[in-house]
XYZ file of C-alpha atoms in Angstrom:
328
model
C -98.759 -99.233 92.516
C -95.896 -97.639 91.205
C -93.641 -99.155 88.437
C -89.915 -98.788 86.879
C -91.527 -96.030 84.395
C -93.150 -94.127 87.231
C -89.612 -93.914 89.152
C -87.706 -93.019 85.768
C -90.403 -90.238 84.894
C -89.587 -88.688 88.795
C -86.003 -89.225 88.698
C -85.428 -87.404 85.407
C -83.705 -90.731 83.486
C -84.718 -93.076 81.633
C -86.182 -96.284 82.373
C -83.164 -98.487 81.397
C -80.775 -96.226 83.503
C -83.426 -97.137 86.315
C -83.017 -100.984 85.408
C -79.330 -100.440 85.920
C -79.602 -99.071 89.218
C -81.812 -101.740 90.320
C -79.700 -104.599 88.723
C -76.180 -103.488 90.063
C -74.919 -101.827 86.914
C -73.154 -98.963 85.883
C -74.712 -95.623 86.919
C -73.137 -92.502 88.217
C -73.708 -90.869 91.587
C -75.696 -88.074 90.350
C -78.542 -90.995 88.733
C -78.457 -92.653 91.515
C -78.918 -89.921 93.985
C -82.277 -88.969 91.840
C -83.290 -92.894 91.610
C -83.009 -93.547 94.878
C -85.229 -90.786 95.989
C -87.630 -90.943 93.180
C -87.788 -95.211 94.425
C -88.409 -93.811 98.372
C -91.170 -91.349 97.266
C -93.223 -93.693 95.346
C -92.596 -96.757 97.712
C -91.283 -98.812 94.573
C -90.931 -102.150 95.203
C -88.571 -104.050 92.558
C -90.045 -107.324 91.438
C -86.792 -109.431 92.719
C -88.053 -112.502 90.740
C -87.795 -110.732 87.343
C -84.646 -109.319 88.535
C -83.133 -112.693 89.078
C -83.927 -113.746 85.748
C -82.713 -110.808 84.059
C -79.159 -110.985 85.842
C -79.408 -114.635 85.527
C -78.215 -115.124 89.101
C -79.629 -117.349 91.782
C -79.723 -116.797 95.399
C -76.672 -119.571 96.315
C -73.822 -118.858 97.639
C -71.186 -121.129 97.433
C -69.329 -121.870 100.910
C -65.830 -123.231 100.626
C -64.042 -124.646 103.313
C -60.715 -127.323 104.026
C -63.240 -129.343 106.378
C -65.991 -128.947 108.923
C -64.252 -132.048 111.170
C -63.128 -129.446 113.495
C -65.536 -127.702 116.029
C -64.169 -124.347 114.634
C -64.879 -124.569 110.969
C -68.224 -126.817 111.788
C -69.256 -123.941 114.056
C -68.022 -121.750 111.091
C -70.076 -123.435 108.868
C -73.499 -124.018 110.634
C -72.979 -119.918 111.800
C -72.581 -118.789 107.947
C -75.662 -120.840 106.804
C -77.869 -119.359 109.347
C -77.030 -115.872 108.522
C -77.169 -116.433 104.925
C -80.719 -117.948 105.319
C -81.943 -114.825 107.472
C -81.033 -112.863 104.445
C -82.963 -115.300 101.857
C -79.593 -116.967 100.492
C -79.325 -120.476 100.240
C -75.808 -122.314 101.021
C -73.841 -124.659 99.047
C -71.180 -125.767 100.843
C -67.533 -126.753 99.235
C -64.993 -129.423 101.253
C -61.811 -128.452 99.600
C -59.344 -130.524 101.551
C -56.517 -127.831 101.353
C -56.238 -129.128 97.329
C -56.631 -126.295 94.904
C -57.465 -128.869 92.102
C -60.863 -129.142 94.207
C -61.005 -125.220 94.684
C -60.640 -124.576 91.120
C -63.450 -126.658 90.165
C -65.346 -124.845 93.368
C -64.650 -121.887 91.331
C -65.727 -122.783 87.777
C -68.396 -124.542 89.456
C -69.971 -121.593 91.162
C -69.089 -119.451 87.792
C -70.915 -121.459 85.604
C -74.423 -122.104 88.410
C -73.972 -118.197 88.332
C -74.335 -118.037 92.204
C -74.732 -115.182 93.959
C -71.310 -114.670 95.777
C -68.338 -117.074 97.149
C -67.339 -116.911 100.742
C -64.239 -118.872 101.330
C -61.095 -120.396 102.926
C -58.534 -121.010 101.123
C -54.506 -120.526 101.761
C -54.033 -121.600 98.240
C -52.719 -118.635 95.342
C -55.886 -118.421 93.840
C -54.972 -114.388 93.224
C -54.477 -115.377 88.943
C -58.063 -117.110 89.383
C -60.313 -114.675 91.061
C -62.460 -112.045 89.894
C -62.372 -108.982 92.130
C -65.616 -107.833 90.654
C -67.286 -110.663 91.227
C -68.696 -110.860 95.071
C -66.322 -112.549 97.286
C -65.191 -112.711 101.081
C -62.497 -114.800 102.175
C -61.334 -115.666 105.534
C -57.689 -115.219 107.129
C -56.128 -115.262 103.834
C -55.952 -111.696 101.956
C -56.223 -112.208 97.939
C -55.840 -109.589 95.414
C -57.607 -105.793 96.014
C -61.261 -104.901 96.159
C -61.676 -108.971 97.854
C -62.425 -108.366 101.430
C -60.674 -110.435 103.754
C -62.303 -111.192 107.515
C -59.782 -112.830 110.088
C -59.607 -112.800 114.092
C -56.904 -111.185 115.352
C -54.146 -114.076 114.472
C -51.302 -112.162 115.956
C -52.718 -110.529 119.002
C -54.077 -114.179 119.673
C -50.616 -115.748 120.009
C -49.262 -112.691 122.055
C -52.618 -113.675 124.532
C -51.550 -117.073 124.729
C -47.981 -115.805 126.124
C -49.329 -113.327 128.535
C -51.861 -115.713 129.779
C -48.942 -118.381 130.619
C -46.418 -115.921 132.113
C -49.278 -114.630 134.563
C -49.327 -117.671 135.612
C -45.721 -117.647 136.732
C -44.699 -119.561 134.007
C -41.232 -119.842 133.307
C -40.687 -122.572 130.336
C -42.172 -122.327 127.589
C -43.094 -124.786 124.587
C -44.599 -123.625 121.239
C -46.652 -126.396 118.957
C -47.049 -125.395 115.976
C -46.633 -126.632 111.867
C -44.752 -124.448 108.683
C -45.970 -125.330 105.391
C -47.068 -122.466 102.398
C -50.278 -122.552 103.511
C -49.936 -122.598 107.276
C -48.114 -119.388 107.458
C -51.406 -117.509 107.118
C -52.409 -118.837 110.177
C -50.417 -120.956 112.534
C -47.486 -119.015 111.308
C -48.944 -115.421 112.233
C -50.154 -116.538 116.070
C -46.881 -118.507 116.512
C -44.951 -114.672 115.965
C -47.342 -113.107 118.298
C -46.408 -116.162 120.861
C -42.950 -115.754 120.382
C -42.682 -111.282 120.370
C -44.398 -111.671 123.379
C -41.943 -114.232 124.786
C -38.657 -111.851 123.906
C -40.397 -108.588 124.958
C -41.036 -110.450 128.504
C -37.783 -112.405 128.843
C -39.365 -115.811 128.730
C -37.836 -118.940 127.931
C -39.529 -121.030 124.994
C -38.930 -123.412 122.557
C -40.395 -123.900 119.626
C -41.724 -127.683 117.803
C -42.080 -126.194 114.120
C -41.617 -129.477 111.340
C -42.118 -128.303 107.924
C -44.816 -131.052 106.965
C -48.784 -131.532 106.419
C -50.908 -133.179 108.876
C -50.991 -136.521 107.767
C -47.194 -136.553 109.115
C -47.442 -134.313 111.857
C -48.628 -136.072 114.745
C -46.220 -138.996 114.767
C -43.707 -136.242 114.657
C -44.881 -134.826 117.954
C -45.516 -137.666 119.916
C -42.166 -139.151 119.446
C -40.944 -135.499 120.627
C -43.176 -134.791 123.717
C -42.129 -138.510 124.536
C -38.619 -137.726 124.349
C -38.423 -134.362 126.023
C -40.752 -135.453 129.056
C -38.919 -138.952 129.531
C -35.784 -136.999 129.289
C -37.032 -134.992 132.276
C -36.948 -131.921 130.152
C -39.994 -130.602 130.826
C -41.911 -127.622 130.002
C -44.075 -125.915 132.238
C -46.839 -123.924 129.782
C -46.958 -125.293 126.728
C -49.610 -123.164 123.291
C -50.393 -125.248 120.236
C -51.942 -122.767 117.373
C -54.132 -124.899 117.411
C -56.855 -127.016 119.341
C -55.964 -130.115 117.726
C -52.895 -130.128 118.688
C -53.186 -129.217 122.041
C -55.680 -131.806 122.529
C -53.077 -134.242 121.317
C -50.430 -133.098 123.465
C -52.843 -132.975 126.396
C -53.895 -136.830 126.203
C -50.363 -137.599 125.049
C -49.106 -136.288 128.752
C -51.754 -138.014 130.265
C -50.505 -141.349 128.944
C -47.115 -140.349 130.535
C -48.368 -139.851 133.774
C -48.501 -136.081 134.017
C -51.230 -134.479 135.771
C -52.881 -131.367 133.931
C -53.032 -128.877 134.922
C -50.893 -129.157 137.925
C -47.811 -130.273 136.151
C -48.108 -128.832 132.960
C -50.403 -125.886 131.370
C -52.019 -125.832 127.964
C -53.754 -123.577 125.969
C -54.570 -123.945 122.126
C -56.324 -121.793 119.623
C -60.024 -121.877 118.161
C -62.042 -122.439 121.461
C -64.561 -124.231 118.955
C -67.415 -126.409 120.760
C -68.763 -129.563 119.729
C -72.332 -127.861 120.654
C -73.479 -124.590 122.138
C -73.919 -126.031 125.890
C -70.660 -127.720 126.175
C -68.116 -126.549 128.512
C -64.951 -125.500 127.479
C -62.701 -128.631 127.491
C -59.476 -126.781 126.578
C -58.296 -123.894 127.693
C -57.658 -121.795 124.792
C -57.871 -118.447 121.973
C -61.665 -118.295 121.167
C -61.471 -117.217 117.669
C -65.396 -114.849 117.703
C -67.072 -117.269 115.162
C -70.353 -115.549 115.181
C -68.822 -112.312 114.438
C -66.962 -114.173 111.353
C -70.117 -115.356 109.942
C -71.994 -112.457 110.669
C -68.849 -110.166 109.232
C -68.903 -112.551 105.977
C -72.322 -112.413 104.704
C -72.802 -108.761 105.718
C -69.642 -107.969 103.586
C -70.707 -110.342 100.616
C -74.360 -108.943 100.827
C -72.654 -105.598 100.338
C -70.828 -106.421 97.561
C -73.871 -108.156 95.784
C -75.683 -105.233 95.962
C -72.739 -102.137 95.050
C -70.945 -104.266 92.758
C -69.168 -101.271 91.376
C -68.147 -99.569 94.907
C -64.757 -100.354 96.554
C -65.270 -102.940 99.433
C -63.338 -102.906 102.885
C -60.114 -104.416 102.566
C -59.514 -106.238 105.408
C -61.690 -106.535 108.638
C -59.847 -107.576 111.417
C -62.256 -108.956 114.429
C -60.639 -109.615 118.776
C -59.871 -112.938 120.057
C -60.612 -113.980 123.622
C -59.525 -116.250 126.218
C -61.500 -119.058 127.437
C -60.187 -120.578 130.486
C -61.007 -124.349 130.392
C -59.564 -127.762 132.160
C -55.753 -127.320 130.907
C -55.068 -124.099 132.793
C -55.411 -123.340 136.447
């Protein structure tokens, strides 16, 4: 069986240039070129365990994400570990809450277990705090360069929601949605797409937009879908950036009397599923989570392994829509 000394002797190097290669240091192309054929002649098989120790790096990767009490991010979630565990990676997953106190110890946690790689969401400014050489992916929110960022098509999701309304004849409009710093990588981006679409087609809208954080937004909208609706002011189609909220405003209008969706239409964003054999409940912008998770660990795996090569940017993966009870 072939050994480290056997593939240096071929390749023309020496054996701690080979060690290099094989660990994910520094060597240049020309090495590697020789090293790599040299490692395919002889059928070399690295001995990963030894290789662990010596770059004193487990096989965790550390999984950080705001919650998983949404069917989107526990989809997310349960996606990402199977993935990682096809590819011998273990997950440790992260709750973060939106607080980048928590984050930041995420962070120095994960530095100091020496994991692997990161993959997470965050809308925080972590840019000062991460280490672009280091591997990690994030999702929706593009930090500094040489991170790759992985995101469904936010924007083209909110135009979707539009078009799929106004074929429907349509003619007022309501947009549910939330601004705070950290929203506006998200909500905020699908709420533009709802509303370009809107003035490129002539449509009326109006927009529900309080600058607050959850724990004050839905009092906020039910005392405003209560006033507009008793006030007879009603709005035919009505997108929520999000499924939450749309679910709210659905049993909200229910509770008034309105019949959905023969009186009103409603379609959020996510199209997340309590379980794979559920029907869609709400019409809505299925955000591809197996193409996320899939899209994440490939990237992250990639990065592991060619820590000194430049990484994609920004991968930017379709929506869909999924027609469920809310729409006709």
């Amino acid at each position: 069986m072939a050994n480290m000394n056997d593939v240096a002797k071929l390749a023309g190097v020496s054996r701690g240039t080979v060690s290099n290669y094989i660990n994910g240091g520094n060597v240049k192309q020309s090495s590697k070129n020789s090293i790599k054929k040299a490692i395919e002649k002889l059928h070399y098989v690295p001995n990963n365990n030894a290789r662990e120790l010596k770059m004193n790096r487990s096989n965790f990767v550390v999984f950080i994400i705001p919650t998983t009490q949404t069917p989107f991010f526990a989809e997310l979630t349960k996606e990402i570990q199977t993935y990682l565990k096809e590819n011998k990676f273990k997950m440790l997953l992260c709750l973060s809450n939106n607080d980048i106190k928590d984050e930041l110890e995420y962070l120095q946690m994960a530095k100091e277990q020496k994991v692997a790689g990161i993959i997470t969401i965050s809308y925080s400014n972590l840019d000062n705090y991460l280490n672009a050489d280091f591997p990690i992916v994030s999702i929706e929110k593009k930090f500094k360069k040489n991170i790759t960022c992985i995101s469904s098509e936010q924007y083209e999701g909110g135009k979707l929601a539009a078009e799929q309304l106004h074929i429907r004849g349509l003619k007022s409009m309501l947009l549910i949605t939330r601004s705070t710093e950290q929203t506006k990588y998200n909500y905020g981006i699908r709420a533009q797409g709802f509303i370009d679409y809107c003035n490129d087609h002539h449509l009326s809208y109006t927009v529900f937009n309080p600058e607050v954080h959850d724990d004050e937004f839905y009092d906020l909208l039910e005392v405003y879908i209560k006033k507009q609706y008793k006030s007879n002011i009603t709005f035919e189609g009505i997108f929520s950036t999000s499924d939450q909220y749309a679910d709210y405003c659905f049993r909200l209008l229910l509770a008034l009397g309105y019949k959905i969706p023969d009186d009103i239409q409603i379609i959020g964003f996510d199209g997340g599923k309590m379980y794979a054999e559920q029907d869609y409940y709400l019409s809505s912008i299925r955000q591809p989570v197996k193409k996320i998770a899939n899209e994440c660990v490939k990237q992250l795996i990639f990065k592991i392994k060619h820590q000194d090569e430049r990484v994609r940017e920004k991968i930017i993966i379709p929506t869909s829509f999924v027609n469920g009870i809310t729409t006709k």
